[in-house]
PDB file of C-alpha atoms in Angstrom:
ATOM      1  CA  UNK A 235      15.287 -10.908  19.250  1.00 92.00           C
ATOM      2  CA  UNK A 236      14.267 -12.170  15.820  1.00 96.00           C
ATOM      3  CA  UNK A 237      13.156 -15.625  15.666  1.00 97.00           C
ATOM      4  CA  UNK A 238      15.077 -18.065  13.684  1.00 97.00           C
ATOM      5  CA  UNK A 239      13.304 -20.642  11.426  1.00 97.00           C
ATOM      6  CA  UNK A 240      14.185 -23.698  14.170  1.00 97.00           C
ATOM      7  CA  UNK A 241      12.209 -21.434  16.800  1.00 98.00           C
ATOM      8  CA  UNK A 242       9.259 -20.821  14.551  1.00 97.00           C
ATOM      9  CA  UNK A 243       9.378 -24.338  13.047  1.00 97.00           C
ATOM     10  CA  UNK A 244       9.658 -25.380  17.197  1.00 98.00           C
ATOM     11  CA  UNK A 245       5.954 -23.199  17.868  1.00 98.00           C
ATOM     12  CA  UNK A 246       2.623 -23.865  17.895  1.00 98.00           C
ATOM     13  CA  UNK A 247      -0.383 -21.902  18.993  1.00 97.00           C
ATOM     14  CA  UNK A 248      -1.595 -25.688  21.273  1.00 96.00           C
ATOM     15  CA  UNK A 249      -0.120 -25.285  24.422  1.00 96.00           C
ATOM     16  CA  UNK A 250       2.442 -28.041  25.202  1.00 95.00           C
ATOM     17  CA  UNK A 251       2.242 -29.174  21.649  1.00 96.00           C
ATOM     18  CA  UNK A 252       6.145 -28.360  20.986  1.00 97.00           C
ATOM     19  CA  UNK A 253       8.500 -26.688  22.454  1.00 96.00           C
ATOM     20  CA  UNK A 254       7.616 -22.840  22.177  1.00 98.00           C
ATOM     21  CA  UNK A 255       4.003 -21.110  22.235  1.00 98.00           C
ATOM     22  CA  UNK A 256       3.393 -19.335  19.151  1.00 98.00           C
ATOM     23  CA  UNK A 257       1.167 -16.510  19.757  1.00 98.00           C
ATOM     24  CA  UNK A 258      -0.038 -13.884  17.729  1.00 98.00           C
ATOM     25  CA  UNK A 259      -1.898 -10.714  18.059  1.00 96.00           C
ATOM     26  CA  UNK A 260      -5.406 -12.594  16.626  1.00 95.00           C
ATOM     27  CA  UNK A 261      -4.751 -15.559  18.898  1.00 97.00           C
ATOM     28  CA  UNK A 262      -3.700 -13.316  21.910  1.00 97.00           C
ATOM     29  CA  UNK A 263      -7.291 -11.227  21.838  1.00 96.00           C
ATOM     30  CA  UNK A 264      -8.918 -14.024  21.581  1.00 95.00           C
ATOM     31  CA  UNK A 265      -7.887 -15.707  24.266  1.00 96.00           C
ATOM     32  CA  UNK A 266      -8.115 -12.887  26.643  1.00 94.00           C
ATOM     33  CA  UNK A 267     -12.002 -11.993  25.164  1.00 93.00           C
ATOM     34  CA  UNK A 268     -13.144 -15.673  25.502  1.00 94.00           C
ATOM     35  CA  UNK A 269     -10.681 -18.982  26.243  1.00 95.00           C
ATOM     36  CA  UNK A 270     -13.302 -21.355  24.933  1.00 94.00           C
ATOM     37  CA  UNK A 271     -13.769 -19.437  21.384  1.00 93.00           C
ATOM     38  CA  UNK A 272      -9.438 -19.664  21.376  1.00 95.00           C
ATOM     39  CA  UNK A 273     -10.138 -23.946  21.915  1.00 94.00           C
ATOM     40  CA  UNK A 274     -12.012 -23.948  18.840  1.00 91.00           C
ATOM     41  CA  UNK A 275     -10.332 -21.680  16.808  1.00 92.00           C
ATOM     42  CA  UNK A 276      -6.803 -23.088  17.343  1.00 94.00           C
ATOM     43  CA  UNK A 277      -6.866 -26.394  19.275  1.00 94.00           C
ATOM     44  CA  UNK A 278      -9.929 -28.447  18.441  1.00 90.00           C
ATOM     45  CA  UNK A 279      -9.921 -29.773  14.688  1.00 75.00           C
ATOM     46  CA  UNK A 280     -13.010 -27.851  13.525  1.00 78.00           C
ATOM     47  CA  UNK A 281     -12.676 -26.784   9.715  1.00 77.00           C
ATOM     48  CA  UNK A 282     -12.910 -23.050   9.612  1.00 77.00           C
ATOM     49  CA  UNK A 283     -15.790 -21.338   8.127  1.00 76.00           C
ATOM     50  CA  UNK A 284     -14.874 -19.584   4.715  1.00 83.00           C
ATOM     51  CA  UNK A 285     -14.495 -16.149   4.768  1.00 83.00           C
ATOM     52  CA  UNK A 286     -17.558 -14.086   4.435  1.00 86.00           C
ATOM     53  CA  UNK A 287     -18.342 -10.995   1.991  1.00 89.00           C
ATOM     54  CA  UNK A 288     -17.477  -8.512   4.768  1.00 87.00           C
ATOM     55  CA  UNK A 289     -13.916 -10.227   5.326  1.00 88.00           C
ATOM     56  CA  UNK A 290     -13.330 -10.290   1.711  1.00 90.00           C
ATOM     57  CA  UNK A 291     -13.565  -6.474   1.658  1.00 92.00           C
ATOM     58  CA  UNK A 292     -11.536  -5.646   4.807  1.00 92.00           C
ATOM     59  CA  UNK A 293      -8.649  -7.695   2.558  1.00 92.00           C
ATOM     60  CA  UNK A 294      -8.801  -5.633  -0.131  1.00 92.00           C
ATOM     61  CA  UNK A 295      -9.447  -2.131   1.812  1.00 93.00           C
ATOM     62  CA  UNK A 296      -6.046  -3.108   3.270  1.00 94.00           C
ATOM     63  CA  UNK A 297      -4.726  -3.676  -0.187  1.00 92.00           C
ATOM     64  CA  UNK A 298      -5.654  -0.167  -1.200  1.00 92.00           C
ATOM     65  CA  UNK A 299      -4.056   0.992   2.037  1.00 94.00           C
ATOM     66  CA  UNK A 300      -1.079  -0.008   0.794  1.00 92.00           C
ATOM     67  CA  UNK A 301      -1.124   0.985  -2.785  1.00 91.00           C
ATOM     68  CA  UNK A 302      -1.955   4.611  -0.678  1.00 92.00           C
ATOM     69  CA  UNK A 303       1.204   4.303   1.255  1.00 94.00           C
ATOM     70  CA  UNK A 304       4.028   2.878  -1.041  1.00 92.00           C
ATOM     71  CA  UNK A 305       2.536   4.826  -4.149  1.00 91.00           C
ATOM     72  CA  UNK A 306       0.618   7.598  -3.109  1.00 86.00           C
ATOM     73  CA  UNK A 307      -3.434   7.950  -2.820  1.00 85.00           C
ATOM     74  CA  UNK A 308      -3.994   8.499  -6.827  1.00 85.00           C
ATOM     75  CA  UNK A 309      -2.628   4.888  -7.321  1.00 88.00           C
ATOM     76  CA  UNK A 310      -5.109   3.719  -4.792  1.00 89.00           C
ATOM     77  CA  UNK A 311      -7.348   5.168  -7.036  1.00 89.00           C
ATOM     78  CA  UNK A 312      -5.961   3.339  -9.781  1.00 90.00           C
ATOM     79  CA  UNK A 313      -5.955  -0.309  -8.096  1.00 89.00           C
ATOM     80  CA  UNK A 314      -9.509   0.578  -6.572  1.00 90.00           C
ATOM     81  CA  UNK A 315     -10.931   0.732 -10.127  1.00 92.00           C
ATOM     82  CA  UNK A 316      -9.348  -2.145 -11.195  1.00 91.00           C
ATOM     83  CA  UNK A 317     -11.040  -4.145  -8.428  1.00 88.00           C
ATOM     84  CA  UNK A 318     -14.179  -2.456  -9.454  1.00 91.00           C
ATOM     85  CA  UNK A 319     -14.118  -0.575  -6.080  1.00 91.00           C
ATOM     86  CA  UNK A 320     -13.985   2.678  -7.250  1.00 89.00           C
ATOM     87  CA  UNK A 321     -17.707   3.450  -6.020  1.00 91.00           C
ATOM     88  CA  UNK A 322     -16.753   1.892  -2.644  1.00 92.00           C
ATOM     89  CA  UNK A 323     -17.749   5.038   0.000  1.00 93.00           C
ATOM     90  CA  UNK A 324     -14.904   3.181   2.301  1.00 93.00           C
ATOM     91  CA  UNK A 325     -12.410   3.480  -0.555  1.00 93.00           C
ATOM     92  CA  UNK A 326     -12.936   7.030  -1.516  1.00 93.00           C
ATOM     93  CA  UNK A 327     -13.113   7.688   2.407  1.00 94.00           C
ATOM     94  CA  UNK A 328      -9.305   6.192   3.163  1.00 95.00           C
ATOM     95  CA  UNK A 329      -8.328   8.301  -0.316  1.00 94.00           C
ATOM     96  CA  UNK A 330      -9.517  11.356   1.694  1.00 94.00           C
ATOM     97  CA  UNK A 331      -7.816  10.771   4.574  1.00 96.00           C
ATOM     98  CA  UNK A 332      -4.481   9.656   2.812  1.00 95.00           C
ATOM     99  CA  UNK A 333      -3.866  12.898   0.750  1.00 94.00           C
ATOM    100  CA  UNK A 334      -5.035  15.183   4.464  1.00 95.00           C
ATOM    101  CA  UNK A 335      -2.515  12.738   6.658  1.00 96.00           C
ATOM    102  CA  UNK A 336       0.138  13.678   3.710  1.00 95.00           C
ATOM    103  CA  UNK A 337      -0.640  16.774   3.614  1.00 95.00           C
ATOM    104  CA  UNK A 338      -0.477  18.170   7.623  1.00 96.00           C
ATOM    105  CA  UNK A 339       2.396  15.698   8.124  1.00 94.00           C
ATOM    106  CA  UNK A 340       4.759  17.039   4.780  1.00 94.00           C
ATOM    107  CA  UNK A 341       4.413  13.840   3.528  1.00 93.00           C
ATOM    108  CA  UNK A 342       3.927  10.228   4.415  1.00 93.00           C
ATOM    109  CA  UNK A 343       7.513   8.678   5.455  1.00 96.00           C
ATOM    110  CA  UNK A 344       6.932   4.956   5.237  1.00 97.00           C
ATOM    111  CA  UNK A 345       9.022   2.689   7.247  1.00 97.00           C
ATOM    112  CA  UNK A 346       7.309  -0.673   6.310  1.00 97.00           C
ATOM    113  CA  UNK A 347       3.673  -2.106   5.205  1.00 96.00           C
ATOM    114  CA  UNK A 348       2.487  -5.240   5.880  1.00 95.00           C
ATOM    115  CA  UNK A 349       5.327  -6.834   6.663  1.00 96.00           C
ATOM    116  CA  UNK A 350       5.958  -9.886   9.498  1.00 97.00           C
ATOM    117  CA  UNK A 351       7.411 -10.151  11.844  1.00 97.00           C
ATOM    118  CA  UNK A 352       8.315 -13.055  14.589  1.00 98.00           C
ATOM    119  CA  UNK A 353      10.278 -12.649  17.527  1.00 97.00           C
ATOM    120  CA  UNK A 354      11.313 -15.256  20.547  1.00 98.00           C
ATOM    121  CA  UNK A 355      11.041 -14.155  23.920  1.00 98.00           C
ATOM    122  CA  UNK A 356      11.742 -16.303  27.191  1.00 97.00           C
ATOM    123  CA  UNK A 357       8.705 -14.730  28.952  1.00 97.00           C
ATOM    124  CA  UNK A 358       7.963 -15.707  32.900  1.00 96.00           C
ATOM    125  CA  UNK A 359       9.773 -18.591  31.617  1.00 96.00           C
ATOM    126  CA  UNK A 360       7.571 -19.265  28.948  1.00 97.00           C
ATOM    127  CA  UNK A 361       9.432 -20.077  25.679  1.00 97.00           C
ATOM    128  CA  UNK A 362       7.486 -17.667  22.871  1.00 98.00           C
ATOM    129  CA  UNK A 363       7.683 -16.917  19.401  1.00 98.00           C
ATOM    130  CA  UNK A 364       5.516 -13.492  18.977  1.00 98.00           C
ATOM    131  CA  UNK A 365       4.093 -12.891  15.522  1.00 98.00           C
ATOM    132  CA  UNK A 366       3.016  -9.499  14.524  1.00 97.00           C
ATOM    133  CA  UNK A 367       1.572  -8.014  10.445  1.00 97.00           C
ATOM    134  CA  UNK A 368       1.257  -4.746  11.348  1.00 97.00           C
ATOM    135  CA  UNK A 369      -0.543  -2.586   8.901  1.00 97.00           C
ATOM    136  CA  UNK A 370       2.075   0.142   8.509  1.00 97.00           C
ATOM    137  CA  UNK A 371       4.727   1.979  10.546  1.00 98.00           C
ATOM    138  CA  UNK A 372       5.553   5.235   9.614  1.00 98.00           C
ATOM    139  CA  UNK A 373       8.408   7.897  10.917  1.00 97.00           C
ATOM    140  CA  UNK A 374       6.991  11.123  13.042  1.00 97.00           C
ATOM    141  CA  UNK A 375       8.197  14.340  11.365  1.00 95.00           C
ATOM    142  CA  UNK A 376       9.149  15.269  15.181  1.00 94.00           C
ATOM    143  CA  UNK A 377      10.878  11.520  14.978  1.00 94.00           C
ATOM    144  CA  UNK A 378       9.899   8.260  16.347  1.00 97.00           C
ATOM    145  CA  UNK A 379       7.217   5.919  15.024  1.00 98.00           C
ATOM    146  CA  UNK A 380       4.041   5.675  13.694  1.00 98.00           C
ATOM    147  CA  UNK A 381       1.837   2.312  14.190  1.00 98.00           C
ATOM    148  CA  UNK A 382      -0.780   2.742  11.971  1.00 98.00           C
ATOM    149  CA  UNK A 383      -3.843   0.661  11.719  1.00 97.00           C
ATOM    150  CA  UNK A 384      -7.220   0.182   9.354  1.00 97.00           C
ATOM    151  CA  UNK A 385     -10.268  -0.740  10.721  1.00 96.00           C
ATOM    152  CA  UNK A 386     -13.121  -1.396   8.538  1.00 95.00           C
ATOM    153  CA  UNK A 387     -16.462  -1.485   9.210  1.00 92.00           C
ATOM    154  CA  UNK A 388     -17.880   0.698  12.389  1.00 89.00           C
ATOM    155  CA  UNK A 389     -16.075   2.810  14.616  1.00 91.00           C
ATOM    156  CA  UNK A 390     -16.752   4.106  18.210  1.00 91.00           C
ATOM    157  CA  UNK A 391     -14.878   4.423  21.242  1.00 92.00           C
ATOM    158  CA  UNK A 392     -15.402   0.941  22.666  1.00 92.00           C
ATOM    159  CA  UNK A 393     -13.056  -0.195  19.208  1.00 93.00           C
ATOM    160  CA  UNK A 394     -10.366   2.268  19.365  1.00 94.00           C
ATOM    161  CA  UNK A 395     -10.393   1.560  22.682  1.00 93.00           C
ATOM    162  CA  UNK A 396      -9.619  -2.331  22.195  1.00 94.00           C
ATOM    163  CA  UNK A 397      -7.275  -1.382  18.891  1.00 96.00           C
ATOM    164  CA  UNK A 398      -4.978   0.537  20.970  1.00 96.00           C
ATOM    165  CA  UNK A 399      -4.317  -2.751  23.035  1.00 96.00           C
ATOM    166  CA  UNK A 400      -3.483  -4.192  19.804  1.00 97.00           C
ATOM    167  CA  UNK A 401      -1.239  -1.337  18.926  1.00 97.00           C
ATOM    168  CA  UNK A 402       0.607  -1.699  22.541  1.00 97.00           C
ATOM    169  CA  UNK A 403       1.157  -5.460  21.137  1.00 97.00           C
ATOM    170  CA  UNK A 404       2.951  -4.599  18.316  1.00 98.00           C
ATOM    171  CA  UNK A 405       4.619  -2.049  20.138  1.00 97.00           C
ATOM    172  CA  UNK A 406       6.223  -4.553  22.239  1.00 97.00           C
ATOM    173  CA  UNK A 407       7.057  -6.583  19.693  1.00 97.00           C
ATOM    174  CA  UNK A 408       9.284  -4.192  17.497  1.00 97.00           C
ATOM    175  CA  UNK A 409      10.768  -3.196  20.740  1.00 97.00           C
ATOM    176  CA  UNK A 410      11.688  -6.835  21.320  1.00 97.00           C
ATOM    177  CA  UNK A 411      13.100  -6.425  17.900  1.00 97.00           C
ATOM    178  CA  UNK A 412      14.857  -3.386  18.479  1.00 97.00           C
ATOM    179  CA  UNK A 413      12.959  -0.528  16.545  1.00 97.00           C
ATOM    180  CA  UNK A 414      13.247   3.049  17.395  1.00 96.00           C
ATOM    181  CA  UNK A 415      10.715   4.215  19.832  1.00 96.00           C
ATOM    182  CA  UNK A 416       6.989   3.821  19.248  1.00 97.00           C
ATOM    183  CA  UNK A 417       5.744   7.322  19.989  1.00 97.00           C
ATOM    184  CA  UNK A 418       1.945   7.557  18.093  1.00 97.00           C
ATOM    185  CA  UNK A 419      -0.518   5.499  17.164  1.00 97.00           C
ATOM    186  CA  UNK A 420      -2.732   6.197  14.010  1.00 97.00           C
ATOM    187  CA  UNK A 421      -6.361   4.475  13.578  1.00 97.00           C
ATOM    188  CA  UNK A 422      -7.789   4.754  10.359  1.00 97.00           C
ATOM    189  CA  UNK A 423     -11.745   4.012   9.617  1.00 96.00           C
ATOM    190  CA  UNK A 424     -12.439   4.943   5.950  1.00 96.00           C
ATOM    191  CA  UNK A 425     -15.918   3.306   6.645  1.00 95.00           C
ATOM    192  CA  UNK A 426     -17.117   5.320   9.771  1.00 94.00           C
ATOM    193  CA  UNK A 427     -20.391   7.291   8.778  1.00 91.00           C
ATOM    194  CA  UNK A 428     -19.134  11.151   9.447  1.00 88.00           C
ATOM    195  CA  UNK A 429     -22.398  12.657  11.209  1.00 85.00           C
ATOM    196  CA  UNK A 430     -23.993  16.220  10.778  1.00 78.00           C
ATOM    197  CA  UNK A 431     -22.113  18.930  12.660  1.00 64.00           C
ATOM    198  CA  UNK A 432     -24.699  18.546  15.725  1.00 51.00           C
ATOM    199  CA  UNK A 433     -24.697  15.042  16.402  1.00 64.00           C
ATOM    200  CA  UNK A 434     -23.453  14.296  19.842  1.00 73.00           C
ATOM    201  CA  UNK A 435     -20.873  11.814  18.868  1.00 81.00           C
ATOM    202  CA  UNK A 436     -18.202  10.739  21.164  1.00 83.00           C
ATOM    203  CA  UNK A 437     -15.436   9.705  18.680  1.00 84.00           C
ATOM    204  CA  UNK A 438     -15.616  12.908  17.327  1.00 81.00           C
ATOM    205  CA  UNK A 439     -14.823  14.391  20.616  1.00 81.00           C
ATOM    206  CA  UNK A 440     -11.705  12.867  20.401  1.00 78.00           C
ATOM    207  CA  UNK A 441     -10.293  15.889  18.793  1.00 73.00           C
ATOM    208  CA  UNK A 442     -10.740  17.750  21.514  1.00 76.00           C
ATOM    209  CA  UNK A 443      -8.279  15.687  23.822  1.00 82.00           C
ATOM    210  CA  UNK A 444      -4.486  16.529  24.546  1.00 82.00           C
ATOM    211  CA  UNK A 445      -2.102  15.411  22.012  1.00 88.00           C
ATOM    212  CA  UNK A 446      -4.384  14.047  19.554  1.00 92.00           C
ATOM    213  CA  UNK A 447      -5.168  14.922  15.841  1.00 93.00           C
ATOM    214  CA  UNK A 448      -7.928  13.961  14.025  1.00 93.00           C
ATOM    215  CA  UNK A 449      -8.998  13.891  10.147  1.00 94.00           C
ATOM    216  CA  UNK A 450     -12.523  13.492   8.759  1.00 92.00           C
ATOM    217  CA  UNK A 451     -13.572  12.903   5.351  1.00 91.00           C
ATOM    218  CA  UNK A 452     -16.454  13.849   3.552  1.00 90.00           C
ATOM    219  CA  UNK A 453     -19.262  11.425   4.575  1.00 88.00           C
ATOM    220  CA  UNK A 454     -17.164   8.603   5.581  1.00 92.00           C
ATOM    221  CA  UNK A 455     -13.955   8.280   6.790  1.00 94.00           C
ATOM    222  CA  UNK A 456     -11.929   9.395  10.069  1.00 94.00           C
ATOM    223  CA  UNK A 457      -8.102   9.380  11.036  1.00 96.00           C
ATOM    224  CA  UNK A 458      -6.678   9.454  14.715  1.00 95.00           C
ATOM    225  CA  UNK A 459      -3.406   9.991  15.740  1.00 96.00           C
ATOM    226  CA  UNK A 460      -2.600  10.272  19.421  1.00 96.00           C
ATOM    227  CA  UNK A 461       0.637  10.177  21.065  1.00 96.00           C
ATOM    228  CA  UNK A 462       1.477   6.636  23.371  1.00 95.00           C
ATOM    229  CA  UNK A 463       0.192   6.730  26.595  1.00 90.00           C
ATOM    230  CA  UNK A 464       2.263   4.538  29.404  1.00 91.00           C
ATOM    231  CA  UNK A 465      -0.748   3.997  31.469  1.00 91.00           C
ATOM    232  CA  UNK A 466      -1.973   1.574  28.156  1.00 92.00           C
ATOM    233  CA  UNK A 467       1.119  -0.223  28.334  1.00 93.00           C
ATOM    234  CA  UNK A 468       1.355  -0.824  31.970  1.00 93.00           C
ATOM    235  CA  UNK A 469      -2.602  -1.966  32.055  1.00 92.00           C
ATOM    236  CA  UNK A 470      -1.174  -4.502  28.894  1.00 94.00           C
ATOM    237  CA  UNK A 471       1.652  -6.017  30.949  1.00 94.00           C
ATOM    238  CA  UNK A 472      -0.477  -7.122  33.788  1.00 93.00           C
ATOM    239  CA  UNK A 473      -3.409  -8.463  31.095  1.00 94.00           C
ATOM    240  CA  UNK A 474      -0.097 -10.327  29.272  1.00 96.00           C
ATOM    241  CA  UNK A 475       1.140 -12.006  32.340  1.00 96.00           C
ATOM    242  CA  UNK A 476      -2.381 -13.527  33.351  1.00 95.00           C
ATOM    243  CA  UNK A 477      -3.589 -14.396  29.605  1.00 96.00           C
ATOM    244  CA  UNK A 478       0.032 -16.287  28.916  1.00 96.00           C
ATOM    245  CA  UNK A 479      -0.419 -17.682  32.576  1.00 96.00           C
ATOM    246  CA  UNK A 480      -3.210 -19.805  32.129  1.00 96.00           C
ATOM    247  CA  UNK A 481      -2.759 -19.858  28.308  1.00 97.00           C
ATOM    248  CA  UNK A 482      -0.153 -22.416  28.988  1.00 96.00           C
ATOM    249  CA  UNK A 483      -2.192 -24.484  31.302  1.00 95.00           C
ATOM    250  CA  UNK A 484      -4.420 -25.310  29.084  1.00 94.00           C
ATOM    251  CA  UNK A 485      -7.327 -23.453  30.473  1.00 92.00           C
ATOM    252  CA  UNK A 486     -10.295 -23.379  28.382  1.00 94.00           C
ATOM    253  CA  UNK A 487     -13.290 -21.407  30.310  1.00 93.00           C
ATOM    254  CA  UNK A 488     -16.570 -20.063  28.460  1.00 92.00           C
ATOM    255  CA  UNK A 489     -17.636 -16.360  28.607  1.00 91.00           C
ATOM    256  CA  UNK A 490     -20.825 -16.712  27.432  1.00 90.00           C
ATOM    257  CA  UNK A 491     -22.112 -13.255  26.247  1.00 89.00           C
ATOM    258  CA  UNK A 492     -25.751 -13.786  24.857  1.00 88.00           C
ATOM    259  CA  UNK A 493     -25.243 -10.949  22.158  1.00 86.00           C
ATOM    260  CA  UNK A 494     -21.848 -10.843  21.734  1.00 86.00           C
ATOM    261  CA  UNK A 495     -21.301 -15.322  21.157  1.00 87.00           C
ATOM    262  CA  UNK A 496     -24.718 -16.076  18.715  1.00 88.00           C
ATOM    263  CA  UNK A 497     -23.802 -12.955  16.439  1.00 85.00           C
ATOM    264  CA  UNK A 498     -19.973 -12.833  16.112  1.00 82.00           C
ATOM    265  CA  UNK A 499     -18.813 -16.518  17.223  1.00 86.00           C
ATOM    266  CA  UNK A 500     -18.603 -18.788  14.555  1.00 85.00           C
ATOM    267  CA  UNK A 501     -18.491 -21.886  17.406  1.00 86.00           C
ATOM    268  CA  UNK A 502     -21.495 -20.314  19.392  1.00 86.00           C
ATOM    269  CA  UNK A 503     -23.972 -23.675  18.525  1.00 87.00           C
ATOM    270  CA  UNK A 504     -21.149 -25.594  20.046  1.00 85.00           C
ATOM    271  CA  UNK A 505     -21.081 -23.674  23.901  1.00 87.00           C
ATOM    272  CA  UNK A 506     -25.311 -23.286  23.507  1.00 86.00           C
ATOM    273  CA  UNK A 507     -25.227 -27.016  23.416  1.00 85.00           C
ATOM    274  CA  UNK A 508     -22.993 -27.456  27.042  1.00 83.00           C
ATOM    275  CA  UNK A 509     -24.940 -24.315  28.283  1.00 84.00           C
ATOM    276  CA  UNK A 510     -28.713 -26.296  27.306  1.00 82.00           C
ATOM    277  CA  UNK A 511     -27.348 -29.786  28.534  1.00 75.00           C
ATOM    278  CA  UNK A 512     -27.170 -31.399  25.698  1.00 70.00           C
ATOM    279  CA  UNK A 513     -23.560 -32.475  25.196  1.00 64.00           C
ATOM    280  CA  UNK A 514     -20.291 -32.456  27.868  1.00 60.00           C
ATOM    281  CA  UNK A 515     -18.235 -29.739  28.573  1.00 55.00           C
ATOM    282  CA  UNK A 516     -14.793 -29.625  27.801  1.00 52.00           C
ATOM    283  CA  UNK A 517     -12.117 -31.113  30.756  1.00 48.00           C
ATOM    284  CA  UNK A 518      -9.335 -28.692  31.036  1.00 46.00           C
ATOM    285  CA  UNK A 519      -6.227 -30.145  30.445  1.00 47.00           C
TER     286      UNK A 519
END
């Protein structure tokens, strides 16, 4: 059910810190892909870095999205030249897409963009307020719903992979809030380099599975929409029961990747420092 305002106000993403767990789709990843990075992020009192030029983009591809969706792709257009964006290959890539999407589905029936949404859940007796901005949610001509979600930057199999776990998130949470079914999921990468028709690339070969449909623009951009699959929700529920498990004991372990932590960790001189010696650990607690 939908949270009330003492329930939120009652949350908080420190374990044991008030009376619910607040826990979000960000802060649920992260804890599953690496405890330690979710300590510093939400628990520890480290001043967050400011966002970076990449960041600053993905906001305002997002933006466009939803100019595309609530007015139609030509006012994307609009807003992406008033952002000086208009020679953005990402932005003329998601334009693409837009007007095909449109176009093969008779039109673009939005149900909501960008809006959020918090829910409370008594969960293996964990008191939980789950927050959720989804991109979009649109209506299947066929019926049902659409989670939609933009991805900027690169795009392989490895990332759709780990978005569609995102999507069964949000799935669960409007079905905690009483939605109609959840019945596709749409990934959209207006940044993903289309290659030349003999490139072996396996996120192209997606169109070739059952049930899905895919749309590529011209040099960047693709689109896929595949129907849910109950085998990604059933792997979810087990990953949600042991993440919220020791979540709420305060477990903090590292999982040190030696690409993965120096490149994409913003804490990463923080666990090189236990991992060389040079300062304690953290005590779980």
């Amino acid at each position: 059910m939908k949270a009330s305002k003492e329930q939120s106000d009652a949350s908080s993403y420190i374990p044991g810190e008030k009376d619910l767990l607040r826990c979000s789709k960000s802060s649920f990843f992260t804890y599953a892909m690496c405890p330690r990075q979710y300590y510093w992020k939400y628990v520890a009192s480290i001043p967050r870095p400011p966002p970076n030029e990449a960041m600053i983009r993905g906001t305002d591809i997002h933006s466009m999205l939803e100019y595309g969706l609530l007015d139609g792709p030509d006012a994307l257009t609009v807003a992406a030249a008033e952002k000086g964006m208009e020679d953005d290959e990402g932005v003329a890539g998601l334009v693409q897409l837009l007007h095909m999407i449109a176009n093969d589905m008779g039109g673009l029936d939005v149900v909501e963009v960008e809006v959020k949404h918090e829910c409370y859940e008594n969960y293996e007796d964990n008191e939980i307020v789950w927050v959720a901005i989804i991109d979009a949610v649109l209506r299947h001509p066929d019926g049902g719903l659409i989670l939609t979600e933009l991805k900027t930057g690169g795009m392989n199999v490895s990332k759709l992979a780990r978005t569609r776990k995102e999507l069964v998130f949000y799935s669960r949470v409007l079905d905690l809030l009483d939605y109609e079914k959840v019945t596709h999921f749409l990934y959209i990468a207006p940044d993903y380099e289309v290659p030349d028709q003999y490139a072996n690339d396996k996120l192209m070969a997606e169109a070739n599975k059952k049930g899905k449909t895919v749309w590529i623009g011209r040099g960047h951009g693709i689109a896929i929409m595949e129907p849910v699959n109950t085998r990604s929700f059933n792997a979810f529920a087990k990953s949600l029961s042991d993440t919220i498990a020791t979540l709420t004991i305060r477990q903090w372990p590292m999982k040190w990747n030696n690409y993965f932590c120096p490149v994409w960790c913003d804490y990463h001189l923080a666990c090189e420092s236990e991992l060389t010696g040079e300062s304690e650990g953290i005590m779980n607690g």
